[in-house]
Tab-separated table of C-alpha atoms in Angstrom:
chain	number	residue	atom	x	y	z
A	1275	MET	CA	140.466	290.785	192.290
A	1276	ALA	CA	139.072	292.694	195.226
A	1277	THR	CA	135.528	293.653	195.832
A	1278	VAL	CA	134.620	297.206	196.885
A	1279	VAL	CA	132.614	296.905	200.041
A	1280	GLU	CA	132.388	300.581	201.198
A	1281	VAL	CA	133.074	303.925	199.782
A	1282	ARG	CA	133.159	306.934	202.099
A	1283	ALA	CA	134.263	310.587	201.792
A	1284	GLU	CA	137.265	311.844	203.906
A	1285	THR	CA	137.141	315.346	202.467
A	1286	ALA	CA	135.582	316.981	199.482
A	1287	ASN	CA	138.204	315.383	197.140
A	1288	ALA	CA	139.355	312.226	199.019
A	1289	LYS	CA	137.450	309.069	199.368
A	1290	THR	CA	138.415	305.987	201.228
A	1291	PHE	CA	137.651	302.516	199.488
A	1292	ARG	CA	137.219	299.534	201.599
A	1293	LEU	CA	138.112	296.551	199.662
A	1294	ALA	CA	137.690	292.806	200.493
A	1295	LEU	CA	140.589	290.655	199.297
A	1296	PRO	CA	140.333	286.968	198.445
A	1297	HIS	CA	142.796	286.216	201.337
A	1298	PRO	CA	143.897	288.040	204.480
A	1299	SER	CA	146.158	291.013	203.815
A	1300	ILE	CA	149.783	290.575	204.829
A	1301	HIS	CA	150.629	294.224	204.668
A	1302	LEU	CA	152.832	296.196	206.801
A	1303	ALA	CA	152.006	299.812	207.833
A	1304	GLY	CA	153.156	302.133	205.146
A	1305	GLN	CA	153.033	299.766	202.207
A	1306	HIS	CA	150.871	300.437	199.081
A	1307	TYR	CA	148.708	298.509	196.661
A	1308	ILE	CA	148.513	298.968	192.980
A	1309	VAL	CA	145.081	299.487	191.528
A	1310	ARG	CA	144.775	298.374	187.809
A	1311	LEU	CA	141.880	299.282	185.573
A	1312	THR	CA	141.437	297.441	182.268
A	1313	ALA	CA	139.347	298.784	179.311
A	1314	PRO	CA	137.459	296.349	177.016
A	1315	ASP	CA	140.056	296.936	174.344
A	1316	GLY	CA	142.855	295.756	176.787
A	1317	TYR	CA	144.116	299.245	177.624
A	1318	THR	CA	145.328	299.387	181.237
A	1319	ALA	CA	146.026	302.066	183.818
A	1320	SER	CA	147.668	301.452	187.026
A	1321	ARG	CA	148.482	303.601	190.045
A	1322	SER	CA	149.775	303.066	193.602
A	1323	TYR	CA	147.734	303.840	196.600
A	1324	SER	CA	148.836	303.558	200.271
A	1325	VAL	CA	146.896	301.410	202.559
A	1326	ALA	CA	145.337	303.479	205.413
A	1327	SER	CA	144.077	300.518	207.553
A	1328	PRO	CA	146.469	298.872	209.931
A	1329	PRO	CA	147.587	295.186	209.545
A	1330	ASP	CA	144.900	293.424	211.455
A	1331	GLY	CA	144.782	289.944	209.940
A	1332	SER	CA	141.635	290.567	208.137
A	1333	ALA	CA	140.947	290.337	204.525
A	1334	GLU	CA	139.853	293.860	204.137
A	1335	ILE	CA	141.897	296.875	203.497
A	1336	GLU	CA	141.296	300.596	203.023
A	1337	LEU	CA	142.820	302.780	200.394
A	1338	THR	CA	142.414	306.514	200.537
A	1339	VAL	CA	142.526	308.034	197.112
A	1340	GLU	CA	142.871	311.868	196.408
A	1341	HIS	CA	140.840	312.987	193.547
A	1342	LEU	CA	143.343	314.603	191.224
A	1343	PRO	CA	142.240	317.042	188.496
A	1344	ASP	CA	142.650	315.129	185.363
A	1345	GLY	CA	143.601	311.991	187.222
A	1346	GLU	CA	142.810	309.050	184.903
A	1347	VAL	CA	142.608	306.412	187.722
A	1348	SER	CA	141.619	308.649	190.671
A	1349	SER	CA	138.766	310.115	188.626
A	1350	PHE	CA	137.418	306.732	187.778
A	1351	LEU	CA	137.659	305.574	191.478
A	1352	HIS	CA	135.829	308.807	192.598
A	1353	GLU	CA	133.221	308.972	189.794
A	1354	VAL	CA	132.386	305.617	188.853
A	1355	VAL	CA	133.139	302.994	191.409
A	1356	VAL	CA	130.545	301.811	193.868
A	1357	PRO	CA	130.200	298.993	196.403
A	1358	GLY	CA	130.086	295.647	194.826
A	1359	ASP	CA	132.415	296.501	191.936
A	1360	ALA	CA	135.277	294.245	191.448
A	1361	ILE	CA	138.709	296.018	191.205
A	1362	GLU	CA	142.111	294.445	190.274
A	1363	VAL	CA	144.625	295.241	193.008
A	1364	ARG	CA	148.120	293.894	193.528
A	1365	GLY	CA	150.178	294.054	196.545
A	1366	PRO	CA	151.298	294.770	199.308
A	1367	ILE	CA	154.198	296.604	197.624
A	1368	GLY	CA	157.270	298.312	199.172
A	1369	GLY	CA	159.877	297.280	201.897
A	1370	TRP	CA	161.335	300.659	202.857
A	1371	PHE	CA	158.534	303.013	203.995
A	1372	VAL	CA	157.153	300.711	206.530
A	1373	TRP	CA	156.821	300.711	210.295
A	1374	ARG	CA	156.673	297.421	212.010
A	1375	GLY	CA	155.182	298.628	215.160
A	1376	ASP	CA	158.132	298.134	217.435
A	1377	ALA	CA	160.468	301.012	217.132
A	1378	PRO	CA	160.206	304.696	217.921
A	1379	ALA	CA	159.119	306.854	214.977
A	1380	LEU	CA	158.299	310.469	214.045
A	1381	LEU	CA	155.941	310.633	211.317
A	1382	VAL	CA	155.365	313.924	209.235
A	1383	GLY	CA	152.807	314.105	206.525
A	1384	GLY	CA	151.373	316.661	204.326
A	1385	GLY	CA	147.861	316.465	202.734
A	1386	SER	CA	147.276	313.105	201.198
A	1387	GLY	CA	150.718	312.163	202.674
A	1388	VAL	CA	149.040	311.298	205.895
A	1389	VAL	CA	147.522	308.205	204.286
A	1390	PRO	CA	150.544	305.758	204.979
A	1391	LEU	CA	151.238	307.282	208.326
A	1392	MET	CA	147.512	306.643	209.389
A	1393	ALA	CA	148.163	303.035	209.053
A	1394	MET	CA	151.098	303.479	211.341
A	1395	LEU	CA	149.180	305.484	213.886
A	1396	ARG	CA	146.256	303.022	213.773
A	1397	LEU	CA	148.691	300.107	214.215
A	1398	ALA	CA	150.181	301.828	217.259
A	1399	ARG	CA	146.874	302.466	218.858
A	1400	ARG	CA	145.619	299.050	218.240
A	1401	SER	CA	148.604	297.486	219.665
A	1402	GLY	CA	148.816	299.880	222.713
A	1403	ARG	CA	152.119	301.263	221.519
A	1404	SER	CA	151.173	304.935	220.900
A	1405	ASP	CA	154.192	305.696	223.116
A	1406	LEU	CA	156.306	304.881	220.171
A	1407	LEU	CA	154.848	307.336	217.820
A	1408	ARG	CA	154.553	311.088	217.240
A	1409	LEU	CA	152.537	312.243	214.119
A	1410	VAL	CA	152.624	315.749	212.649
A	1411	VAL	CA	150.093	316.448	209.983
A	1412	SER	CA	149.893	319.457	207.852
A	1413	ALA	CA	146.559	320.316	206.090
A	1414	ARG	CA	145.453	323.560	204.272
A	1415	SER	CA	142.386	323.807	206.282
A	1416	PRO	CA	139.976	321.803	208.674
A	1417	ALA	CA	137.954	320.825	205.604
A	1418	ASP	CA	141.038	319.357	203.958
A	1419	LEU	CA	142.035	317.249	206.898
A	1420	TYR	CA	141.831	313.479	206.305
A	1421	TYR	CA	140.549	311.280	209.225
A	1422	ALA	CA	139.589	314.438	211.198
A	1423	ALA	CA	137.554	312.671	213.764
A	1424	GLU	CA	140.149	309.943	214.383
A	1425	LEU	CA	143.424	311.827	214.266
A	1426	PRO	CA	143.507	313.944	217.435
A	1427	GLY	CA	145.231	312.345	220.359
A	1428	PRO	CA	148.313	312.701	222.558
A	1429	GLU	CA	150.457	311.464	219.795
A	1430	THR	CA	149.438	313.815	217.049
A	1431	THR	CA	150.002	317.593	216.113
A	1432	ILE	CA	147.821	319.151	213.522
A	1433	VAL	CA	149.238	322.132	211.565
A	1434	TYR	CA	146.903	324.268	209.361
A	1435	THR	CA	148.627	326.292	206.481
A	1436	ARG	CA	145.581	328.258	205.381
A	1437	ALA	CA	142.705	328.299	207.704
A	1438	THR	CA	142.217	326.972	211.327
A	1439	PRO	CA	139.198	325.944	213.349
A	1440	PRO	CA	137.803	328.675	215.563
A	1441	SER	CA	140.245	329.650	218.379
A	1442	TRP	CA	142.990	327.309	217.267
A	1443	PRO	CA	146.100	328.251	219.196
A	1444	ARG	CA	148.643	327.986	216.236
A	1445	PRO	CA	148.459	330.763	213.539
A	1446	VAL	CA	148.205	329.546	209.981
A	1447	GLY	CA	151.462	328.879	208.303
A	1448	ARG	CA	153.707	326.222	206.860
A	1449	LEU	CA	155.158	323.561	208.897
A	1450	ASN	CA	158.011	324.992	210.906
A	1451	ARG	CA	160.681	323.645	213.361
A	1452	GLY	CA	158.563	324.442	216.334
A	1453	ASP	CA	155.973	322.068	215.218
A	1454	LEU	CA	158.024	319.107	215.459
A	1455	PRO	CA	157.722	317.310	218.770
A	1456	ALA	CA	160.876	316.667	220.884
A	1457	PRO	CA	162.365	313.376	219.791
A	1458	ILE	CA	160.918	310.468	221.626
A	1459	ALA	CA	164.162	308.511	221.338
A	1460	PRO	CA	167.603	309.446	219.840
A	1461	ASP	CA	167.457	306.699	217.321
A	1462	ALA	CA	163.786	307.453	216.167
A	1463	THR	CA	163.272	307.089	212.544
A	1464	ALA	CA	161.482	309.838	210.705
A	1465	TYR	CA	158.885	308.965	208.030
A	1466	VAL	CA	157.963	311.974	205.767
A	1467	CYS	CA	155.329	311.711	203.258
A	1468	GLY	CA	153.822	314.312	201.004
A	1469	THR	CA	154.430	316.303	197.734
A	1470	PRO	CA	158.021	316.773	196.718
A	1471	GLY	CA	157.869	320.371	198.040
A	1472	PHE	CA	156.503	319.303	201.347
A	1473	ALA	CA	158.892	316.496	201.749
A	1474	ASP	CA	161.858	318.773	200.967
A	1475	ALA	CA	160.742	321.322	203.625
A	1476	ALA	CA	159.989	318.629	206.122
A	1477	THR	CA	163.406	316.880	205.638
A	1478	GLY	CA	165.155	320.235	205.782
A	1479	LEU	CA	163.369	320.834	209.296
A	1480	LEU	CA	164.322	317.454	210.436
A	1481	ALA	CA	167.955	317.826	209.407
A	1482	ASP	CA	168.033	321.277	211.175
A	1483	ALA	CA	166.800	319.597	214.314
A	1484	GLY	CA	169.743	317.237	214.058
A	1485	THR	CA	168.090	314.112	212.464
A	1486	PRO	CA	170.827	312.166	210.621
A	1487	ALA	CA	169.988	311.790	206.950
A	1488	ASP	CA	169.992	307.910	207.252
A	1489	ARG	CA	167.174	308.166	209.902
A	1490	ILE	CA	164.937	309.851	207.425
A	1491	ARG	CA	162.600	307.786	205.112
A	1492	VAL	CA	160.692	309.676	202.471
A	1493	GLU	CA	157.795	308.860	200.314
A	1494	ARG	CA	157.105	311.563	197.731
A	1495	PHE	CA	153.885	311.928	195.892
A	1496	GLY	CA	154.688	312.821	192.320
A	1497	PRO	CA	152.218	314.955	190.223
A	1498	THR	CA	151.261	311.494	188.649
A	1499	ARG	CA	147.835	311.794	186.927
B	787	MET	CA	140.620	289.098	180.215
B	788	ARG	CA	138.735	290.711	183.187
B	789	PHE	CA	137.941	294.249	182.463
B	790	THR	CA	136.861	296.947	184.833
B	791	ARG	CA	133.234	297.903	184.759
B	792	GLY	CA	132.844	301.433	183.271
B	793	PHE	CA	136.509	301.886	182.361
B	794	ARG	CA	137.252	302.942	178.853
B	795	GLY	CA	140.522	304.657	179.321
B	796	ARG	CA	141.502	307.835	177.681
B	797	GLY	CA	143.119	308.815	174.365
B	798	GLN	CA	141.439	305.812	172.651
B	799	GLY	CA	143.243	304.681	169.567
B	800	ALA	CA	145.988	307.487	169.990
B	801	ARG	CA	148.437	305.561	172.085
B	802	ASP	CA	152.087	306.556	171.368
B	803	SER	CA	154.028	303.460	170.289
B	804	ARG	CA	156.888	304.657	172.458
B	805	LEU	CA	154.891	304.010	175.596
B	806	PRO	CA	155.648	300.545	177.184
B	807	PRO	CA	152.643	298.616	178.413
B	808	GLY	CA	150.990	300.174	181.418
B	809	GLN	CA	152.729	303.459	181.049
B	810	TYR	CA	151.334	306.936	180.431
B	811	ASP	CA	152.914	310.130	179.037
B	812	VAL	CA	153.514	312.705	181.578
B	813	GLY	CA	154.114	315.429	178.909
B	814	SER	CA	156.114	318.329	180.122
B	815	THR	CA	156.037	317.522	183.705
B	816	TRP	CA	158.639	315.520	185.486
B	817	PRO	CA	157.580	313.951	188.694
B	818	VAL	CA	160.128	313.625	191.526
B	819	LEU	CA	160.123	310.372	193.488
B	820	THR	CA	163.054	309.539	195.899
B	821	ALA	CA	163.209	307.609	199.154
B	822	GLU	CA	165.722	309.770	200.886
B	823	ALA	CA	166.316	313.441	201.773
B	824	THR	CA	167.767	315.443	198.756
B	825	PRO	CA	171.476	315.906	199.352
B	826	LYS	CA	173.405	318.943	198.972
B	827	LEU	CA	176.494	318.088	196.827
B	828	SER	CA	179.198	320.510	195.848
B	829	THR	CA	180.945	320.112	192.376
B	830	GLU	CA	184.126	321.307	194.189
B	831	THR	CA	184.222	318.080	196.165
B	832	TRP	CA	182.190	315.774	193.870
B	833	THR	CA	183.981	312.571	192.729
B	834	PHE	CA	183.073	309.621	190.669
B	835	LYS	CA	184.705	306.431	191.250
B	836	VAL	CA	184.836	303.133	189.288
B	837	SER	CA	185.947	300.278	191.692
B	838	GLY	CA	185.831	296.575	192.239
B	839	LEU	CA	186.815	294.057	189.618
B	840	VAL	CA	188.628	296.544	187.320
B	841	GLU	CA	192.264	296.582	186.140
B	842	GLN	CA	192.558	300.325	186.981
B	843	PRO	CA	190.293	301.675	189.714
B	844	THR	CA	189.715	305.253	188.772
B	845	THR	CA	188.356	308.321	190.438
B	846	TRP	CA	187.252	311.463	188.491
B	847	SER	CA	186.734	315.020	189.731
B	848	TRP	CA	184.180	317.153	188.424
B	849	ASP	CA	186.524	318.758	185.998
B	850	GLU	CA	188.322	315.480	185.168
B	851	ILE	CA	184.949	313.865	184.038
B	852	HIS	CA	184.187	316.850	182.046
B	853	ALA	CA	187.353	316.367	180.151
B	854	LEU	CA	186.203	313.030	178.705
B	855	PRO	CA	184.413	312.937	175.411
B	856	THR	CA	180.869	314.000	176.035
B	857	SER	CA	177.864	311.854	174.727
B	858	SER	CA	174.162	312.467	174.860
B	859	PHE	CA	171.125	310.289	175.132
B	860	GLU	CA	168.140	311.405	173.308
B	861	GLY	CA	164.844	309.296	173.865
B	862	ASP	CA	162.324	308.212	176.538
B	863	ILE	CA	162.344	307.380	180.183
B	864	HIS	CA	159.999	305.245	182.116
B	865	CYS	CA	159.347	305.205	185.747
B	866	VAL	CA	157.993	302.107	187.457
B	867	THR	CA	155.282	304.137	189.055
B	868	THR	CA	153.656	304.346	185.433
B	869	TRP	CA	154.764	307.565	184.132
B	870	SER	CA	157.008	308.002	181.018
B	871	LYS	CA	158.643	311.028	179.755
B	872	LEU	CA	159.171	311.071	176.042
B	873	GLY	CA	161.774	312.691	173.932
B	874	VAL	CA	164.252	313.912	176.534
B	875	LYS	CA	167.814	314.759	176.030
B	876	PHE	CA	170.578	314.157	178.784
B	877	THR	CA	174.245	314.892	178.092
B	878	GLY	CA	177.248	313.659	180.017
B	879	VAL	CA	179.659	310.787	179.501
B	880	SER	CA	178.969	307.266	178.238
B	881	VAL	CA	179.869	304.616	180.777
B	882	ASP	CA	181.840	303.037	177.942
B	883	ALA	CA	184.309	305.976	178.068
B	884	LEU	CA	184.743	305.488	181.959
B	885	LEU	CA	185.239	301.690	181.333
B	886	ALA	CA	187.818	302.310	178.743
B	887	ALA	CA	189.853	303.770	181.462
B	888	ALA	CA	189.069	301.480	184.315
B	889	ARG	CA	188.870	298.251	182.190
B	890	PRO	CA	186.656	295.773	183.866
B	891	LEU	CA	188.342	292.330	184.540
B	892	PRO	CA	186.881	289.341	182.776
B	893	ALA	CA	185.301	287.931	186.048
B	894	ALA	CA	183.152	291.071	186.294
B	895	THR	CA	179.589	290.187	185.478
B	896	HIS	CA	177.624	292.735	187.482
B	897	VAL	CA	177.776	296.424	188.425
B	898	LEU	CA	176.439	298.212	191.659
B	899	ALA	CA	175.664	301.737	190.989
B	900	LEU	CA	176.290	303.775	194.154
B	901	GLY	CA	174.635	307.056	195.117
B	902	HIS	CA	176.245	309.715	197.550
B	903	THR	CA	173.215	309.127	199.644
B	904	GLY	CA	173.915	305.452	200.114
B	905	TYR	CA	171.342	304.610	197.422
B	906	THR	CA	172.213	301.436	195.510
B	907	THR	CA	170.959	299.674	192.349
B	908	ASN	CA	172.262	296.652	190.600
B	909	LEU	CA	172.760	295.941	186.909
B	910	PRO	CA	174.251	293.170	184.668
B	911	LEU	CA	177.394	294.274	182.909
B	912	ASP	CA	175.700	293.991	179.566
B	913	ASP	CA	173.130	296.632	180.636
B	914	VAL	CA	175.683	299.431	181.153
B	915	THR	CA	177.998	298.939	178.156
B	916	SER	CA	177.822	299.353	174.312
B	917	GLY	CA	176.127	302.738	174.642
B	918	LYS	CA	173.280	301.811	177.040
B	919	ALA	CA	174.270	303.816	180.150
B	920	TRP	CA	175.603	307.391	180.873
B	921	VAL	CA	176.671	309.589	183.778
B	922	VAL	CA	175.018	312.889	182.969
B	923	TRP	CA	174.965	316.357	184.301
B	924	ASP	CA	172.970	318.167	181.572
B	925	TYR	CA	169.385	318.058	180.993
B	926	GLU	CA	168.047	319.774	177.785
B	927	GLY	CA	171.003	322.145	177.738
B	928	ASN	CA	170.853	323.069	181.467
B	929	PRO	CA	172.561	321.786	184.577
B	930	LEU	CA	170.752	318.851	185.856
B	931	PRO	CA	168.427	319.966	188.826
B	932	VAL	CA	169.302	318.600	192.213
B	933	GLU	CA	165.876	317.020	192.665
B	934	HIS	CA	166.492	315.117	189.604
B	935	GLY	CA	169.818	313.723	190.769
B	936	GLY	CA	172.187	316.776	190.022
B	937	PRO	CA	174.861	317.496	189.950
B	938	ALA	CA	175.226	314.102	188.194
B	939	ARG	CA	173.156	310.931	187.917
B	940	MET	CA	173.176	307.691	185.977
B	941	ILE	CA	170.994	307.166	183.016
B	942	VAL	CA	169.995	303.652	181.997
B	943	PRO	CA	167.075	304.536	179.935
B	944	HIS	CA	166.173	301.109	178.608
B	945	LEU	CA	165.257	299.943	182.168
B	946	TYR	CA	162.836	301.417	184.661
B	947	PHE	CA	164.113	304.637	185.999
B	948	TRP	CA	164.927	303.504	189.570
B	949	LYS	CA	167.877	301.717	187.885
B	950	SER	CA	169.193	305.338	186.896
B	951	ALA	CA	170.771	306.161	190.248
B	952	LYS	CA	170.474	309.857	191.291
B	953	TRP	CA	173.359	311.651	192.816
B	954	VAL	CA	175.607	308.928	191.566
B	955	SER	CA	179.010	308.467	193.177
B	956	GLY	CA	180.386	305.383	191.467
B	957	LEU	CA	180.170	301.933	189.943
B	958	GLU	CA	181.496	298.853	191.809
B	959	PHE	CA	182.189	295.948	189.496
B	960	GLN	CA	181.321	292.662	190.905
B	961	ASP	CA	181.476	288.933	190.049
B	962	HIS	CA	177.941	288.131	191.417
B	963	ASN	CA	174.585	289.964	191.415
B	964	GLU	CA	173.979	292.000	194.685
B	965	PRO	CA	170.413	293.372	194.865
B	966	GLY	CA	170.248	297.088	195.326
B	967	PHE	CA	168.053	299.353	197.380
B	968	TRP	CA	164.696	298.865	195.564
B	969	GLU	CA	165.594	295.405	194.499
B	970	ARG	CA	165.691	294.395	198.241
B	971	ASN	CA	162.528	296.350	198.911
B	972	GLY	CA	160.140	294.451	196.625
B	973	TYR	CA	161.004	295.563	193.062
B	974	HIS	CA	162.191	293.497	190.161
B	975	ASP	CA	165.860	292.554	189.884
B	976	HIS	CA	166.197	293.642	186.193
B	977	GLY	CA	163.313	296.100	185.395
B	978	ASP	CA	162.761	296.024	181.659
B	979	PRO	CA	159.686	298.305	180.977
B	980	TRP	CA	158.749	296.542	177.776
B	981	LEU	CA	158.372	293.185	179.709
B	982	GLU	CA	156.738	295.071	182.659
B	983	GLN	CA	159.277	293.823	185.198
B	984	ARG	CA	158.138	296.075	188.028
B	985	TYR	CA	158.017	293.942	191.106
B	986	GLN	CA	159.387	290.798	192.477
B	987	GLY	CA	157.830	287.877	190.744
B	988	ASP	CA	157.008	289.608	187.451
């Protein structure tokens, strides 16, 4: 069991839940935890949420959760959970979509797909290895951008698809090849995270730019409710 | 049992008995969850190969595999990420028909399903024989969409759906158990949804 120690809004429909675990977390950047809710009659509902906080040896992790329409678990987390609540979590899970902080990587995230990539960016900044990472984030509008205060930096590119801040140099539009930074190393691994549509578009752009298929790791968010 | 403050769940009392524990019904949607870029495969050059510990290693072309007796699965599929899709129909060929031609040797105990993307997943022989596994190219009367593994994928519906390799390229018979892609990355070796064998240690 974990204890909710803080809940904060990232956008109008995304909240970050800071959880205290019984033991220090051993997660890697990119991994996820399972949140399991149990009703008095024994009914359970579980969903996976990516860890947004970097591995830092502490016993606290942050999960950022998008409130999905009709989402059984995300609605409960958004509408009911408050600091002090006990929540059952399991993890960390996943050994594929992980960045260990020691190899060049290009991160491409759409919408809530930025969450596991944020753990990677935070790890890079914490360990003074921002030179290894480039992060491209696509958001509908400034109001939909997660971690808006923290994201900007020399490693990051922000792409808006529907609305931009005033005097933003890039016109609105979907992610295109020109948004991808020059490769920082020929053997960089690309990490793509977002909806199936975003993931397909982004992997297509990466392939067009010459990234071999075996250097592309994808995490798709299904329309799971 | 520890329950979650304020959580009642939805659909009280109406839970479908076809749903394994911890699963929910996605209804008419079909989530797409894959770890690699979606490949572009042409049926002109597509092949399916049965190799390893078999008497007759065999490769079928798209036309050749369609000449085998067709077989359908009608039932439910269960993804480890907790969605299930109920009452679906896939058509293709039973793995039994492929093995009738290739004939596994007595030493064969396990099979590694291989994908054209390099994806792998491991299965005990008993989980792909006797009408439990198919190579399918038709979903509900239409060609299997590429995002769901088309032109052809495995279906091993009694196990979590990561065992049903998308874009399948072949089966390799082995005399030992060799963990596949997700099985090396934190997921359960067997993956029985009714036993909730989701992750290593379950």
